[in-house]
Coordinates of C-alpha atoms and ligand atoms in Angstrom, one line a residue:
M3 CA -9.2 -15.7 17.2
T4 CA -7.4 -12.2 16.7
R5 CA -6.9 -11.2 13.1
N6 CA -3.4 -10.8 11.6
A7 CA -2.1 -8.6 8.7
L8 CA 0.7 -8.2 6.3
V9 CA 1.6 -4.7 5.2
T10 CA 4.1 -4.1 2.5
G11 CA 6.4 -1.1 2.6
A12 CA 5.5 -0.6 6.3
S13 CA 9.0 0.8 7.3
R14 CA 7.7 4.4 7.0
G15 CA 5.2 6.7 5.7
I16 CA 1.7 5.5 4.9
G17 CA 2.7 1.9 5.4
R18 CA 3.9 2.6 8.9
A19 CA 0.7 4.5 9.7
I20 CA -1.4 1.6 8.4
A21 CA 0.4 -0.9 10.6
V22 CA 0.0 1.1 13.7
R23 CA -3.7 1.7 12.9
L24 CA -4.3 -1.9 12.4
A25 CA -2.6 -2.6 15.7
A26 CA -4.8 0.0 17.4
D27 CA -7.8 -1.7 15.9
G28 CA -6.9 -4.9 17.6
V29 CA -5.0 -6.9 14.9
G30 CA -2.9 -9.2 17.0
L31 CA 0.0 -10.0 14.6
I32 CA 1.4 -7.7 11.8
G33 CA 3.9 -8.5 9.2
I34 CA 6.1 -5.5 8.5
H35 CA 7.5 -5.8 5.0
Y36 CA 10.4 -3.4 4.2
G37 CA 12.8 -2.9 1.1
S38 CA 16.2 -2.2 2.7
N39 CA 15.8 0.0 5.7
R40 CA 15.6 -2.6 8.6
A41 CA 16.2 0.0 11.3
A42 CA 13.0 2.0 10.1
A43 CA 11.0 -1.3 10.0
E44 CA 12.1 -1.9 13.6
E45 CA 10.9 1.5 14.5
T46 CA 7.6 0.5 13.1
A47 CA 7.5 -2.7 15.0
R48 CA 8.1 -0.8 18.2
L49 CA 5.2 1.5 17.5
V50 CA 3.1 -1.6 16.6
E51 CA 4.1 -3.4 19.8
S52 CA 3.2 -0.3 21.9
A53 CA -0.3 -0.4 20.3
G54 CA -0.6 -4.0 21.6
A55 CA 0.2 -6.2 18.6
R56 CA 3.0 -8.6 17.9
A57 CA 5.3 -7.7 14.9
V58 CA 7.5 -9.7 12.5
L59 CA 9.9 -8.1 10.0
I60 CA 10.1 -9.3 6.5
G61 CA 12.7 -7.7 4.1
A62 CA 12.4 -8.1 0.4
D63 CA 13.4 -5.7 -2.6
L64 CA 10.4 -5.7 -4.9
G65 CA 12.1 -3.7 -7.7
E66 CA 14.1 -6.3 -9.7
D67 CA 11.7 -9.1 -9.9
G68 CA 8.3 -8.5 -8.0
A69 CA 6.9 -11.9 -8.5
K70 CA 9.9 -13.6 -7.0
A71 CA 10.0 -11.1 -4.2
A72 CA 6.2 -11.8 -3.6
A73 CA 6.9 -15.5 -3.3
E74 CA 9.7 -14.9 -0.8
I75 CA 7.4 -12.6 1.3
A76 CA 4.6 -15.1 1.4
A77 CA 7.0 -17.8 2.4
A78 CA 8.6 -15.8 5.0
W79 CA 5.2 -14.9 6.5
T80 CA 4.2 -18.4 6.6
E81 CA 7.4 -19.5 8.3
A82 CA 8.2 -16.6 10.6
A83 CA 4.9 -15.4 11.7
L84 CA 2.4 -18.2 12.1
A85 CA 4.1 -21.2 13.5
G86 CA 2.1 -23.8 11.7
D87 CA -1.1 -21.7 11.0
D88 CA -0.7 -20.2 7.5
G89 CA -4.0 -18.3 7.5
L90 CA -4.0 -14.6 6.7
D91 CA -6.8 -12.0 7.4
I92 CA -5.5 -8.8 5.9
L93 CA -3.1 -8.0 3.1
V94 CA -2.2 -4.3 2.4
N95 CA -0.3 -3.8 -0.8
N96 CA 1.2 -0.5 0.1
A97 CA 4.9 -0.4 -1.1
G98 CA 5.4 1.9 -4.0
I99 CA 7.8 4.1 -5.8
N100 CA 7.1 7.2 -7.7
G101 CA 9.5 7.3 -10.7
N102 CA 8.1 10.6 -12.0
Q103 CA 8.8 10.8 -15.7
E104 CA 7.4 12.6 -18.6
L105 CA 7.2 11.0 -22.1
H106 CA 10.5 12.4 -23.3
E107 CA 12.1 11.1 -20.1
L108 CA 10.8 7.5 -20.2
D109 CA 13.5 4.9 -20.0
P110 CA 13.1 1.1 -19.9
A111 CA 15.0 0.5 -16.7
T112 CA 13.0 3.0 -14.6
A113 CA 9.7 1.9 -16.1
R114 CA 10.3 -1.7 -15.4
R115 CA 11.3 -0.9 -11.8
V116 CA 8.2 1.2 -11.3
L117 CA 6.0 -1.5 -12.7
E118 CA 7.6 -4.3 -10.7
V119 CA 7.1 -2.5 -7.4
N120 CA 3.7 -1.0 -8.0
L121 CA 1.9 -3.5 -10.2
I122 CA 3.9 -6.9 -10.5
A123 CA 4.7 -7.3 -6.8
P124 CA 1.2 -6.7 -5.5
M125 CA -0.3 -8.8 -8.2
F126 CA 1.8 -11.9 -7.3
L127 CA 1.8 -11.3 -3.5
T128 CA -2.1 -11.3 -3.8
Q129 CA -1.8 -14.5 -5.8
A130 CA 0.5 -16.1 -3.3
V131 CA -1.6 -15.3 -0.2
A132 CA -5.1 -15.9 -1.8
P133 CA -5.2 -19.5 -0.9
H134 CA -4.4 -18.6 2.8
L135 CA -7.1 -15.9 3.1
R136 CA -9.4 -16.8 5.9
E137 CA -13.2 -16.1 5.8
G138 CA -13.8 -12.5 6.0
G139 CA -10.3 -11.7 4.6
R140 CA -9.4 -8.3 3.3
V141 CA -7.0 -7.1 0.6
V142 CA -6.5 -3.3 0.4
N143 CA -4.3 -1.9 -2.4
V144 CA -2.8 1.5 -2.1
S145 CA -3.1 3.2 -5.4
T146 CA -3.3 7.0 -6.1
G147 CA -5.6 9.8 -7.0
Y148 CA -3.4 10.2 -10.2
T149 CA -5.4 7.4 -11.8
R150 CA -8.5 9.6 -11.9
V151 CA -6.9 12.4 -13.9
A152 CA -4.3 12.9 -16.6
A153 CA -0.7 12.4 -15.2
P154 CA 1.7 13.6 -17.8
T155 CA 4.5 13.9 -15.3
H156 CA 4.1 10.5 -13.8
L157 CA 3.3 8.3 -16.8
T158 CA 4.6 4.9 -15.7
Y159 CA 3.5 5.4 -12.0
A160 CA 0.0 6.3 -12.9
A161 CA -0.2 3.6 -15.5
A162 CA 0.9 0.9 -12.8
K163 CA -1.5 2.2 -10.2
A164 CA -4.4 2.3 -12.9
G165 CA -3.5 -1.4 -13.3
I166 CA -3.9 -1.9 -9.7
N167 CA -7.4 -0.3 -9.9
N168 CA -8.5 -2.7 -12.5
L169 CA -6.9 -5.7 -10.6
T170 CA -8.9 -4.6 -7.6
R171 CA -12.2 -4.7 -9.5
S172 CA -11.3 -8.0 -11.4
L173 CA -10.3 -9.8 -8.3
A174 CA -13.6 -9.0 -6.3
A175 CA -15.3 -12.1 -7.6
P176 CA -12.4 -14.6 -7.4
L177 CA -11.7 -13.5 -3.7
A178 CA -15.3 -13.5 -2.8
A179 CA -15.3 -17.2 -3.5
R180 CA -13.1 -17.3 -0.3
G181 CA -15.3 -14.9 1.6
A182 CA -12.8 -12.0 1.1
T183 CA -13.0 -8.5 -0.2
V184 CA -10.5 -6.4 -2.2
N185 CA -10.6 -2.7 -2.4
A186 CA -8.2 0.1 -3.1
V187 CA -7.6 3.6 -1.7
L188 CA -6.5 6.5 -3.9
P189 CA -4.5 9.0 -1.8
G190 CA -3.8 12.5 -2.9
V191 CA -0.6 14.4 -2.0
I192 CA 0.4 13.1 1.4
E193 CA 3.3 14.3 3.7
T194 CA 5.8 11.4 3.2
D195 CA 9.3 10.8 2.0
I196 CA 8.1 9.8 -1.4
N197 CA 7.6 13.5 -2.0
A198 CA 10.8 14.6 -0.2
D199 CA 12.4 16.1 -3.2
W200 CA 9.8 18.8 -3.6
I201 CA 7.4 18.9 -0.7
N202 CA 9.2 21.7 1.2
L203 CA 9.8 23.9 -1.8
P204 CA 7.5 26.9 -1.2
G205 CA 6.0 27.1 -4.8
P206 CA 5.2 23.4 -5.3
R207 CA 4.1 23.1 -1.6
A208 CA 1.5 25.9 -2.1
Q209 CA 0.3 24.1 -5.4
A210 CA -0.1 21.0 -3.6
D211 CA -1.8 22.4 -0.6
A212 CA -4.4 24.1 -3.1
L213 CA -5.3 20.8 -4.7
S214 CA -7.5 19.7 -1.9
V215 CA -10.7 21.5 -1.0
F216 CA -9.2 21.6 2.6
G217 CA -6.3 23.7 1.3
R218 CA -3.6 21.3 2.6
I219 CA -1.9 18.1 1.9
G220 CA -2.9 15.0 3.8
T221 CA -1.2 13.0 6.4
P222 CA -0.3 9.3 6.5
E223 CA -2.9 8.8 9.4
E224 CA -5.7 10.1 7.2
V225 CA -5.0 7.4 4.7
A226 CA -4.6 4.7 7.2
D227 CA -8.0 5.5 8.7
A228 CA -9.5 4.7 5.3
V229 CA -7.5 1.5 5.0
G230 CA -8.6 0.7 8.6
F231 CA -12.2 0.8 7.5
L232 CA -11.6 -1.3 4.5
A233 CA -9.7 -3.8 6.6
S234 CA -12.3 -4.0 9.2
P235 CA -15.3 -6.3 9.4
Q236 CA -17.6 -3.3 9.0
S237 CA -16.6 -3.0 5.2
R238 CA -18.0 -6.5 4.5
W239 CA -20.3 -5.4 1.8
V240 CA -17.8 -3.2 -0.1
T241 CA -15.7 -5.0 -2.6
G242 CA -14.0 -4.2 -6.0
E243 CA -14.1 -0.6 -5.0
T244 CA -11.6 2.2 -5.3
L245 CA -12.0 4.9 -2.4
D246 CA -10.9 8.4 -3.1
V247 CA -8.8 9.6 -0.3
T248 CA -7.5 12.9 -1.8
G249 CA -9.2 15.4 0.5
G250 CA -11.5 16.3 -2.5
S251 CA -8.7 17.0 -5.1
A252 CA -9.6 17.5 -8.7
L253 CA -13.3 17.3 -8.0
Ligands
NAD317 P1 7.3 6.2 1.2 O1 8.4 6.4 0.1 O2 7.5 6.8 2.4 O3 7.0 4.6 1.4 C1 7.2 3.7 0.4 C2 7.4 2.4 0.9 O4 7.4 1.4 -0.2 C3 8.6 2.3 1.8 O5 8.4 1.6 3.0 C4 9.6 1.5 1.0 O6 10.4 0.7 1.8 C5 8.6 0.7 0.2 N1 9.4 0.3 -1.1 C6 9.6 1.3 -2.1 N2 10.5 0.6 -3.1 C7 10.6 -0.7 -2.6 C8 11.3 -1.7 -3.3 N3 11.9 -1.7 -4.3 N4 11.1 -2.9 -2.5 C9 10.6 -3.1 -1.3 N5 9.9 -2.0 -0.8 C10 9.9 -0.9 -1.4 O7 6.0 6.7 0.5 P2 4.5 6.6 0.9 O8 3.9 8.0 0.4 O9 4.4 6.2 2.3 O10 3.9 5.5 0.0 C11 3.2 4.4 0.3 C12 2.1 4.1 -0.8 O11 1.2 5.3 -1.1 C13 2.9 3.9 -2.1 O12 2.2 2.9 -2.9 C14 2.6 5.3 -3.0 O13 2.5 5.2 -4.4 C15 1.2 5.5 -2.4 N6 0.8 7.1 -2.6 C16 1.5 8.1 -1.9 C17 1.1 9.3 -2.1 C18 1.9 10.4 -1.4 O14 1.7 11.6 -1.9 N7 2.6 10.3 -0.4 C19 0.0 9.6 -3.0 C20 -0.6 8.6 -3.5 C21 -0.3 7.2 -3.4

């Protein structure tokens, strides 16, 4: 039986690259979750189909009530994708927002939204799909390298992702009871729209390039390749782990 996968925030950026990578790896059916940009999600679906997989689109905003949205996504997956077979092989909790704020800028509305998208939604989506994970199942969380260092400009974001790191470790034993693994990747600065407001400004770009020992920022495909390993059968003895994918930043 071919494996299937559900990737959140797969309309663009790292999520799109993960969906395409999983399709190239032979995953036969991919749920492409998106927030609001259906046209972008359709483009991901086209790429996934070109790589040989079937795609289903699932729209849900995670920012208001992440737990409710998670339940909607899980229900849509069961209904639309599986026609009676509600098993899931791979969940990738990728959707995220930045919400860069320093201490004096913190406001409750932004902080709540960042926590809903980056922590509450993945927590409850994992809960919702856990009973459906098949033997050898995989959960991969997309966290951030910011969780390894002080992040005074991204307080809520880094705190939410640090929560994901601990969730990853804490869920290893409960998911092992189902024969599944759970791991996280910690990307460094990657060329995506989440950084659109600054990534092409010469000064900040040079600073970001200099963070990695390779002297450049990363690509979505470089994160997707790491996720591809953690989603594959070859990672079966790796669980509860956080994998640094920063190109050697802040070593
Ligand atoms: P991106 O902005 O291109 O993609 C983010 C995705 O999340 C989009 O598909 C978007 O639709 C989805 N999303 C955002 N808010 C949502 C909401 N309210 N409801 C539903 N979906 C929503 O950015 P990206 O770089 O591809 O980010 C992917 C993941 O990688 C995120 O979790 C991000 O925190 C993480 N990350 C990115 C970088 C980086 O530098 N790009 C670094 C470390 C970690």
